[in-house]
Coordinates of C-alpha atoms in Angstrom, one line a residue:
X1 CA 25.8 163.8 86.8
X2 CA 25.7 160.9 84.3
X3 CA 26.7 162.5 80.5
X4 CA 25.1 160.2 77.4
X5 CA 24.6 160.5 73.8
X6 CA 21.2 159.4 73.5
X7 CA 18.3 160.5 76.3
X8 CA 19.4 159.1 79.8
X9 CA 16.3 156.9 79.6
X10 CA 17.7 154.8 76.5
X11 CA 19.7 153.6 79.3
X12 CA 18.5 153.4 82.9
X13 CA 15.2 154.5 84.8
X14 CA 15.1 157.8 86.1
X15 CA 13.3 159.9 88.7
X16 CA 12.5 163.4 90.5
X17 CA 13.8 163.3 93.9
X18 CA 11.7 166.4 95.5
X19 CA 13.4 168.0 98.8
X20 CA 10.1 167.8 101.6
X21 CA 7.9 170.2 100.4
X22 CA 8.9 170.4 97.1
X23 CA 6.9 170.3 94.0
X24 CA 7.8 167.4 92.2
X25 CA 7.6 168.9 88.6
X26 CA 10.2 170.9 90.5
X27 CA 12.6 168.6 92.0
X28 CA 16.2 167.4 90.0
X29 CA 15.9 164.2 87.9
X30 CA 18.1 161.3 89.2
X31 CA 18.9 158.0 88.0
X32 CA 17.6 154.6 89.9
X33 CA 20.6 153.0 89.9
X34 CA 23.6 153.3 92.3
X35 CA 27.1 155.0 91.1
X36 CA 28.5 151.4 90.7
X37 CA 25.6 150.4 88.2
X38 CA 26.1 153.3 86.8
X39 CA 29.1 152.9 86.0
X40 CA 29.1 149.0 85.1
X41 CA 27.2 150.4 82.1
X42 CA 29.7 152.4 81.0
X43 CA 28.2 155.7 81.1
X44 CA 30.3 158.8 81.9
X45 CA 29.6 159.7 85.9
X46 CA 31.1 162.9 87.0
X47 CA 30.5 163.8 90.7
X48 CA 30.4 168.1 90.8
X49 CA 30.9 168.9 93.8
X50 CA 29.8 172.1 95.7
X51 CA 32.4 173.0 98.4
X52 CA 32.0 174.6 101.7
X53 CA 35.7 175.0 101.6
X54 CA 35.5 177.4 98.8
X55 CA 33.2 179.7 100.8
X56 CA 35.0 179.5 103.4
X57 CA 38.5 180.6 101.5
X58 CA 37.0 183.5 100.0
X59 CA 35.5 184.8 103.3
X60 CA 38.8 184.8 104.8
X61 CA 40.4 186.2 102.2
X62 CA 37.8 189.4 102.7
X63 CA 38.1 189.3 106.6
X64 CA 42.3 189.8 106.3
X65 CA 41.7 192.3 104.2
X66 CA 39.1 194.2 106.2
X67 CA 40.7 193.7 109.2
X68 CA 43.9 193.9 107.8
X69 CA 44.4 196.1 104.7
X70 CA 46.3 193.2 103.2
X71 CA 45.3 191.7 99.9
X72 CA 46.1 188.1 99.6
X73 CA 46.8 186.6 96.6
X74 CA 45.5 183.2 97.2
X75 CA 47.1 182.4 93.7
X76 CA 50.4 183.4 94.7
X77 CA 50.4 181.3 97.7
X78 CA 53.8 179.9 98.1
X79 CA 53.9 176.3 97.6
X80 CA 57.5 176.0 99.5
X81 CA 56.8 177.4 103.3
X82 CA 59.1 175.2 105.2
X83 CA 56.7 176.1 108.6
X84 CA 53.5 175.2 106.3
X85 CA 55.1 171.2 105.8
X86 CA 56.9 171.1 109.1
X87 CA 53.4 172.1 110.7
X88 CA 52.1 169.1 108.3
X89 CA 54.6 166.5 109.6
X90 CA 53.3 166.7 112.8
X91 CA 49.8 166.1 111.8
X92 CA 48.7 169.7 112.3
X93 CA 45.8 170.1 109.9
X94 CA 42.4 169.6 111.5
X95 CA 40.4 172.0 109.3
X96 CA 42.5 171.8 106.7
X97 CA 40.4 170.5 103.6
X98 CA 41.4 166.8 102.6
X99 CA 44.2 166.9 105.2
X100 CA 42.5 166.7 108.2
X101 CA 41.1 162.8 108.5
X102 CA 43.0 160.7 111.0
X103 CA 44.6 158.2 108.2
X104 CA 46.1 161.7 106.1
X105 CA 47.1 163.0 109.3
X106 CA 49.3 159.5 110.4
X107 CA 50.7 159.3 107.2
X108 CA 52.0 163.2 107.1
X109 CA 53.4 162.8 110.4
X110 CA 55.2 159.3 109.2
X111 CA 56.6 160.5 105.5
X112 CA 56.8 164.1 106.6
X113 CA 55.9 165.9 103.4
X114 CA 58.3 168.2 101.9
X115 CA 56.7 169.7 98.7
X116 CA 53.3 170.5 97.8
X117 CA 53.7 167.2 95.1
X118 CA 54.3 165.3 98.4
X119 CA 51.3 166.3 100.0
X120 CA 49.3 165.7 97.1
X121 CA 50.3 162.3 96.6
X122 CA 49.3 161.5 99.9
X123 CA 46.2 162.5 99.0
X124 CA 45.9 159.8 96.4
X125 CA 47.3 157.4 98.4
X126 CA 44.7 158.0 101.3
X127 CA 42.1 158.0 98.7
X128 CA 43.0 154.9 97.0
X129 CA 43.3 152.8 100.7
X130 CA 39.6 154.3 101.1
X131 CA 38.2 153.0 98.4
X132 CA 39.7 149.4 98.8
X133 CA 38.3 149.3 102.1
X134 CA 34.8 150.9 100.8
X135 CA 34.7 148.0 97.9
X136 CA 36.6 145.3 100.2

C-alpha cells in the first residue's frame, strides 16, 4: 500500500491488476513501479500482510480446547520457558513462523537464545543479512 497526500497519480502511473477471470472495473489498483521506485520517490510504502500463521494459531487454540477443555491464553504465554529456548538452541523450529529458515535456525543453534529479546533480535539480524544479499 503506498499512503500520499495528493491522488496516487500526482505521482506515479497506476493500474488494475484483475485475478484471471476477473472484471477489471473489479480488480485492486496497483502502482507501475517496483517497491524500490516506490520508495526512491519518497512515498510512504507499507507492506500489510495477511498471515497464514494467524489462522493457523487461532485454530489450534480452538482444537486444545475441544479436545482438551483447556483455555489457552495465547496472551499469557510465558516468554521464559527454559525447554521453549533450549528446544531453540538446537535449531528445533521448522514450522515455527520466522524461525524456521535454515540461516535463523544456524544462528539459534550457535548464540543459543536465552530470552524472547534474544530471539527477536535474531530475527533482525537474519533479516538485515537478507536484504544485503537481496540488494548486493
Amino acid at each position: 500500500m503506498v499512503i500520499t497526500r495528493e491522488p496516487l497519480t500526482d505521482y506515479l502511473p497506476i493500474q488494475r491488476k484483475p485475478e484471471s477471470g476477473q472484471d477489471p472495473e473489479d480488480a485492486p489498483v496497483v502502482t507501475q513501479y517496483e517497491m524500490h521506485g516506490v520508495e526512491d520517490l519518497g512515498l510512504l510504502k507499507m507492506d500489510f500482510l495477511g498471515l497464514r500463521n494467524l489462522d493457523v494459531i487461532t485454530d489450534t487454540l480452538v482444537l486444545i480446547e475441544r479436545t482438551t477443555g483447556t483455555v489457552v491464553d495465547i496472551d499469557a504465554v510465558d516468554l521464559k520457558d527454559g525447554p521453549t529456548y533450549e528446544m531453540l538452541s538446537r535449531g528445533d523450529s521448522i514450522g515455527v513462523f520466522q524461525l524456521e529458515s535454515g540461516p535463523m535456525r544456524s544462528l539459534m543453534r550457535s548464540l543459543a537464545p536465552t530470552t524472547f529479546e534474544d530471539v527477536a533480535a535474531f530475527g533482525g539480524v537474519v533479516q538485515a543479512r537478507s536484504d544485503v544479499h537481496q540488494h548486493a
